[in-house]
Tab-separated table of C-alpha atoms in Angstrom:
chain	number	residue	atom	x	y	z
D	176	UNK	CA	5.130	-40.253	17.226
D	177	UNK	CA	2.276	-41.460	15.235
D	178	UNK	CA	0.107	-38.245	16.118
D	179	UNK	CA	3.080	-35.952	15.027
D	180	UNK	CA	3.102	-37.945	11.488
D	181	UNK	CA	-0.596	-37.715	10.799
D	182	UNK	CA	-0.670	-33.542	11.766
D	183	UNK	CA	2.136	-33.350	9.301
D	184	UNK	CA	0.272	-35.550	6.950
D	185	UNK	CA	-2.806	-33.562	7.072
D	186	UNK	CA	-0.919	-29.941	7.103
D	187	UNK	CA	0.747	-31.060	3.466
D	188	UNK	CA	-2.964	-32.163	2.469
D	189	UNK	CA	-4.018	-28.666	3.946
D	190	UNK	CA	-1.459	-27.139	1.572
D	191	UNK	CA	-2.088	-29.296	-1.220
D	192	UNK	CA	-5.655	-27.936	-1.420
D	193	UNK	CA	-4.781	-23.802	-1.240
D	194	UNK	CA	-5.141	-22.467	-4.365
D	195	UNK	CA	-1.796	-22.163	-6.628
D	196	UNK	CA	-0.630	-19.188	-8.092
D	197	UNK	CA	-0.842	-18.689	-11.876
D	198	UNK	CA	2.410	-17.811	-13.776
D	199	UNK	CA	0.553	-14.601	-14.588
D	200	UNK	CA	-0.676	-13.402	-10.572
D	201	UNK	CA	3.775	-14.666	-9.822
D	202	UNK	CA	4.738	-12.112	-13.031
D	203	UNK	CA	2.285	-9.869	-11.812
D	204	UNK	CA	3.619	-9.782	-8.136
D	205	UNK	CA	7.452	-9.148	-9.446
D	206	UNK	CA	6.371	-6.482	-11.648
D	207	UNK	CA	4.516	-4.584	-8.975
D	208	UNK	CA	7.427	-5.427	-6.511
D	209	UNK	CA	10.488	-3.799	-8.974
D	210	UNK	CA	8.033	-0.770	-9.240
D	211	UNK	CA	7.268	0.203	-5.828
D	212	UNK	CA	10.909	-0.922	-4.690
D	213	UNK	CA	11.701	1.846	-7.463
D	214	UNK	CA	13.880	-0.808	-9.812
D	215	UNK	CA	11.145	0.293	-12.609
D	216	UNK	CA	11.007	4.285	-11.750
D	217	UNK	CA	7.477	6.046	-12.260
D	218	UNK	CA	7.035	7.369	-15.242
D	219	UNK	CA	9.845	5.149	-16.778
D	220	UNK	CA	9.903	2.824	-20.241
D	221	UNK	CA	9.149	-0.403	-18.769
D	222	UNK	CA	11.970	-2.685	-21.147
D	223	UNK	CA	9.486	-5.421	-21.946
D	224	UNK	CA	12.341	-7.805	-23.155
D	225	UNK	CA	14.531	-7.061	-20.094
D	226	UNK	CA	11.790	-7.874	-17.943
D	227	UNK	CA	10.790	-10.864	-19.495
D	228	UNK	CA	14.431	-11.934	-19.557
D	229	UNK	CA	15.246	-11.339	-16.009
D	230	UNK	CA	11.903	-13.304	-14.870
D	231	UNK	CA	12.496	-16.306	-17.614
D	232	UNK	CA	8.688	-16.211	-18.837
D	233	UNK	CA	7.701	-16.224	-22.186
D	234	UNK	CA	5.731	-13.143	-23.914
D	235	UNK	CA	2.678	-14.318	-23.666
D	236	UNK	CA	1.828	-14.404	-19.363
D	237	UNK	CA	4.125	-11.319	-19.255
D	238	UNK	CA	1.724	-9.694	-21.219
D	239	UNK	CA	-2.101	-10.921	-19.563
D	240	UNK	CA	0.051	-9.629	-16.451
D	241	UNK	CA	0.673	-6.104	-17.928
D	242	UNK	CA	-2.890	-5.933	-18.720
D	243	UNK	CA	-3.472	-6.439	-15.195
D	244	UNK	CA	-1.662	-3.573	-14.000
D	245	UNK	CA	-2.529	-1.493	-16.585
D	246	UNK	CA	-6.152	-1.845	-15.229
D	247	UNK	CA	-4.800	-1.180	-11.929
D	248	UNK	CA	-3.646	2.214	-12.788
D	249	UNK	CA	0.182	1.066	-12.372
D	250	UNK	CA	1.130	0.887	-15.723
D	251	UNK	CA	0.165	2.909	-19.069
D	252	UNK	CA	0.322	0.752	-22.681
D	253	UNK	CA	0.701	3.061	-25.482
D	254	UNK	CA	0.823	2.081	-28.381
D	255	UNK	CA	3.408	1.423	-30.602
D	256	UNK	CA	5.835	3.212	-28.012
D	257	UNK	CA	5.051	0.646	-25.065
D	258	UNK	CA	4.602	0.144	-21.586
D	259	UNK	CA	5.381	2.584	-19.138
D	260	UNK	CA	5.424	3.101	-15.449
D	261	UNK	CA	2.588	5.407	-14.406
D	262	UNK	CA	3.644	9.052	-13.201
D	263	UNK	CA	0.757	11.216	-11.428
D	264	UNK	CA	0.568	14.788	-11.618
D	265	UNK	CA	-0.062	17.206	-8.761
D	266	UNK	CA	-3.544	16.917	-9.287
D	267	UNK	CA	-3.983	12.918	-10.324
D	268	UNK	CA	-1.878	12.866	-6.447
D	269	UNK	CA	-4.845	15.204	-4.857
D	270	UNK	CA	-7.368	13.269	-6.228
D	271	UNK	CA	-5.918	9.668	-4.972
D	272	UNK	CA	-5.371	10.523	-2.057
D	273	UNK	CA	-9.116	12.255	-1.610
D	274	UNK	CA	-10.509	8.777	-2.640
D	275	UNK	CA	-7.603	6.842	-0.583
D	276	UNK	CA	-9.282	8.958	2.777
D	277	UNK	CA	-12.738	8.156	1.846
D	278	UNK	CA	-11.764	4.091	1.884
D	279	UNK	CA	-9.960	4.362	4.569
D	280	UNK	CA	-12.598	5.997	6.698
D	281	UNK	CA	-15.081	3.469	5.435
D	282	UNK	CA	-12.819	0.565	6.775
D	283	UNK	CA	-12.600	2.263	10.228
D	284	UNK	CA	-16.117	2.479	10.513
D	285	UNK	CA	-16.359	-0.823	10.068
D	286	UNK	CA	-13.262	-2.385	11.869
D	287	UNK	CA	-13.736	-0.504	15.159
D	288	UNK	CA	-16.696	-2.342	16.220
D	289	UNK	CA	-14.814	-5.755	15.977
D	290	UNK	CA	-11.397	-4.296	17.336
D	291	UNK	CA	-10.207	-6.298	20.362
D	292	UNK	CA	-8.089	-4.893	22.768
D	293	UNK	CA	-5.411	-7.322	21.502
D	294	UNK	CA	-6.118	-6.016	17.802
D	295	UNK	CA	-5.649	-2.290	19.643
D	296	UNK	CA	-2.393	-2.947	20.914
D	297	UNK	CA	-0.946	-4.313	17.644
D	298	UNK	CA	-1.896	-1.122	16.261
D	299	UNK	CA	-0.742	1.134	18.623
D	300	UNK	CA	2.877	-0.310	18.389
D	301	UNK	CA	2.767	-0.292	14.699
D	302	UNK	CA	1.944	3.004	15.028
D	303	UNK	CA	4.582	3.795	17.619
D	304	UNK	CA	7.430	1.612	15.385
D	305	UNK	CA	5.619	4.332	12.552
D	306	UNK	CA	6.410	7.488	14.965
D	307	UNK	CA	10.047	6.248	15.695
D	308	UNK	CA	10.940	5.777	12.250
D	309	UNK	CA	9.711	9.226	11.434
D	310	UNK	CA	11.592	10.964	14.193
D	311	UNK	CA	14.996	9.725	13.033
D	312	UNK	CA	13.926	10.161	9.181
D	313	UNK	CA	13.886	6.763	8.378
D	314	UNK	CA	10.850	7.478	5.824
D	315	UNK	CA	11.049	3.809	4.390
D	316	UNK	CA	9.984	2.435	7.302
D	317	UNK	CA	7.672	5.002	8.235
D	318	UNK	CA	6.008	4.495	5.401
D	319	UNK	CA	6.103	0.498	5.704
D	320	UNK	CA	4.283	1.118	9.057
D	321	UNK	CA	1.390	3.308	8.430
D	322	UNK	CA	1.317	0.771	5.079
D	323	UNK	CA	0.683	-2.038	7.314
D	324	UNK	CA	-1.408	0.194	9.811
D	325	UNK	CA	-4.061	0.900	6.769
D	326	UNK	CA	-3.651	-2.559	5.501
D	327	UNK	CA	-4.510	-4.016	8.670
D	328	UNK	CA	-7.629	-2.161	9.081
D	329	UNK	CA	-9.027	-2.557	5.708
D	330	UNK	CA	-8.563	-6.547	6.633
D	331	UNK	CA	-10.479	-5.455	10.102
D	332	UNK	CA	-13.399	-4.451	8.066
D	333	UNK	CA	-14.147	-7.517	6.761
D	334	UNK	CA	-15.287	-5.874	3.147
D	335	UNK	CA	-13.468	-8.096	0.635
D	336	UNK	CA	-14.366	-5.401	-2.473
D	337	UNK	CA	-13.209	-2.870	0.203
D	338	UNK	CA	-9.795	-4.665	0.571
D	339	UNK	CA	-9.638	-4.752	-2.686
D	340	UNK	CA	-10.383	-1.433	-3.783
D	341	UNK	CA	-7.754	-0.283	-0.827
D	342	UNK	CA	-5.217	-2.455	-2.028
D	343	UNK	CA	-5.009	-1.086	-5.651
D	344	UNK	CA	-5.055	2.716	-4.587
D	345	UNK	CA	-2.525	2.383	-1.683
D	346	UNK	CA	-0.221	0.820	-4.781
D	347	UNK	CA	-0.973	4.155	-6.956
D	348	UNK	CA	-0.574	6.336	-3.479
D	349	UNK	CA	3.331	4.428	-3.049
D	350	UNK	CA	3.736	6.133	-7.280
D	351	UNK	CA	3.007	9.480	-6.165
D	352	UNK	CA	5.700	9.921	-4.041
D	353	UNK	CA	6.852	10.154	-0.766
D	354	UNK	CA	8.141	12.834	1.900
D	355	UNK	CA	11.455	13.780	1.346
D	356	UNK	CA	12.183	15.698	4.203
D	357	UNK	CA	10.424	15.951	7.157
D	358	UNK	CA	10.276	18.745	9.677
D	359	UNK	CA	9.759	18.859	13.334
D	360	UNK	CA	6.233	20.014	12.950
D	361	UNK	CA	5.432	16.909	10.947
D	362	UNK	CA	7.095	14.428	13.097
D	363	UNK	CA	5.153	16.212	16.121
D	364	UNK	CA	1.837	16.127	14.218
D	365	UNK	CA	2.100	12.623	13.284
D	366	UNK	CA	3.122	11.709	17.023
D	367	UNK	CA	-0.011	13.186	18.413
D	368	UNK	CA	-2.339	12.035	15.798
D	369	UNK	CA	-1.264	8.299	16.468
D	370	UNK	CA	-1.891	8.650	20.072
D	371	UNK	CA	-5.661	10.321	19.566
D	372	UNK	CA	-6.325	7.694	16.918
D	373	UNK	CA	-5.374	4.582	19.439
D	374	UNK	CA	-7.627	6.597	22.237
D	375	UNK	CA	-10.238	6.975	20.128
D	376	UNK	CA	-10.353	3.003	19.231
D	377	UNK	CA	-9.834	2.257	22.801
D	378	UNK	CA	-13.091	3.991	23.469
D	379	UNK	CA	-15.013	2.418	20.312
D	380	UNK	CA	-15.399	5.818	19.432
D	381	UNK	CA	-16.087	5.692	15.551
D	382	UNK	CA	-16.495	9.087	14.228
D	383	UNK	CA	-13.544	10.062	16.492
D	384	UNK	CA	-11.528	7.168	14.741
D	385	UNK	CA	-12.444	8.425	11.356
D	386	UNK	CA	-11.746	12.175	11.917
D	387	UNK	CA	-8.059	11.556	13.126
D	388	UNK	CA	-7.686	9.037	10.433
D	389	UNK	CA	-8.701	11.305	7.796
D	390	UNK	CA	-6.739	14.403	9.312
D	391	UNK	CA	-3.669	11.524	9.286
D	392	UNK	CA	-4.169	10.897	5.847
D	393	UNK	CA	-4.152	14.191	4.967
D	394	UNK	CA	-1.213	15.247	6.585
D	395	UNK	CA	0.830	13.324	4.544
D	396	UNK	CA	-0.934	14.651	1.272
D	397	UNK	CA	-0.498	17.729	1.822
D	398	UNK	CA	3.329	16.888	2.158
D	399	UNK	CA	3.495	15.248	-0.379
D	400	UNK	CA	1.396	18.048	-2.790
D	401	UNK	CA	3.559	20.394	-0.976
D	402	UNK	CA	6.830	18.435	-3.013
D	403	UNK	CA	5.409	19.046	-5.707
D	404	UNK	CA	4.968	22.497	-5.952
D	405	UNK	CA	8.766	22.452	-5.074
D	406	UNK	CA	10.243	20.688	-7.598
D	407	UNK	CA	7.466	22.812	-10.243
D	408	UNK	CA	9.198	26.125	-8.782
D	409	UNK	CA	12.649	24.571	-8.765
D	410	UNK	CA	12.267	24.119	-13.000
């Protein structure tokens, strides 16, 4: 009994000394979470007073935490009209995802090197969840998958300024949009390329891995670029 009392005695110390979250990184986090759940729509008036109403802070915090995001390319201030939700244009979407590819192939060439096979197999059945949810056009958690699929390998890497940098352009790549319908050919596509990327990290084989993941990556751009010119020819 007396062991059981000291390990929970030294897990509260443990959790005593991690590192508390400010009132501005908590306002921050909501703010980010209302936008990419869509509650604040992109390109949208972001209703400062509602906001700060709804999360009971005062002006000040809610503001240092706008000036985070506006850094972070979620939100635009402009002034004396606001703060709004960022939009992207067809070709702000191109160029994100260009430099989203580019990280994302850096983090696979350096997370396949330290890939287990137990790291493998967590991300071929992400992967396969990924695949599954695309097949019955459940694009949510599609795109929660291959969100966690990237995310997972940018932790792989080890890079913190790599995480980092991932981290704030996979939150601009959820404001661009996502696929609204998807066609055989994509699900297909998508299928195969998940099962050449595991293969490829099976075998260690790095500039396989980064080929597939870049032709995976841009897959869904050109979907999603492809939406666009839609809804311009629909006007």
């Amino acid at each position: 009994m007396g062991c059981v009392v000291d390990a929970s005695f030294m897990l509260i110390r443990d959790l005593e000394k991690l590192p508390r979250k400010t009132l501005r990184e908590r306002i921050y986090e909501e703010v980010v979470r209302l936008i990419v759940s869509g509650e604040l729509p992109s390109g949208g008036w972001l209703d400062e007073k509602q906001v700060i109403d709804r999360l009971r802070v005062s002006r000040t915090p809610f503001r240092e935490a706008i000036g985070t995001l506006a850094m972070g390319g979620l939100v635009e201030i402009k002034p004396y009209r606001g703060f709004y939700v960022r939009s992207f244009s067809r070709d702000e979407t191109a160029d994100i995802y260009e430099l989203y590819k580019r990280l994302e192939c850096f983090a696979v060439e350096l997370a396949v090197p330290q890939m287990s096979d137990r790291d493998i197999r967590r991300f071929e059945n992400t992967l396969i969840e990924a695949v599954n949810a695309l097949q019955r056009e459940d694009i949510n958690t599609y795109a929660k998958r291959n969100r966690e699929f990237c995310e997972t390998i940018a932790e792989q890497s080890g890079n913190s300024a790599l995480i980092e940098a991932l981290a704030r352009v996979a939150l601009q790549i959820q404001l661009c949009g996502t696929i609204t319908n998807v066609s055989p050919e994509f699900a297909e596509r998508a299928a195969h390329g998940s099962d050449e990327i595991i293969l490829a990290f099976k075998a260690r084989d790095i500039p396989r891995a980064v080929f597939l993941v870049r032709a995976q990556i841009g897959h869904v751009q050109e979907a999603i670029l492809a939406h666009f010119t839609k809804e311009i020819a629909s006007r």
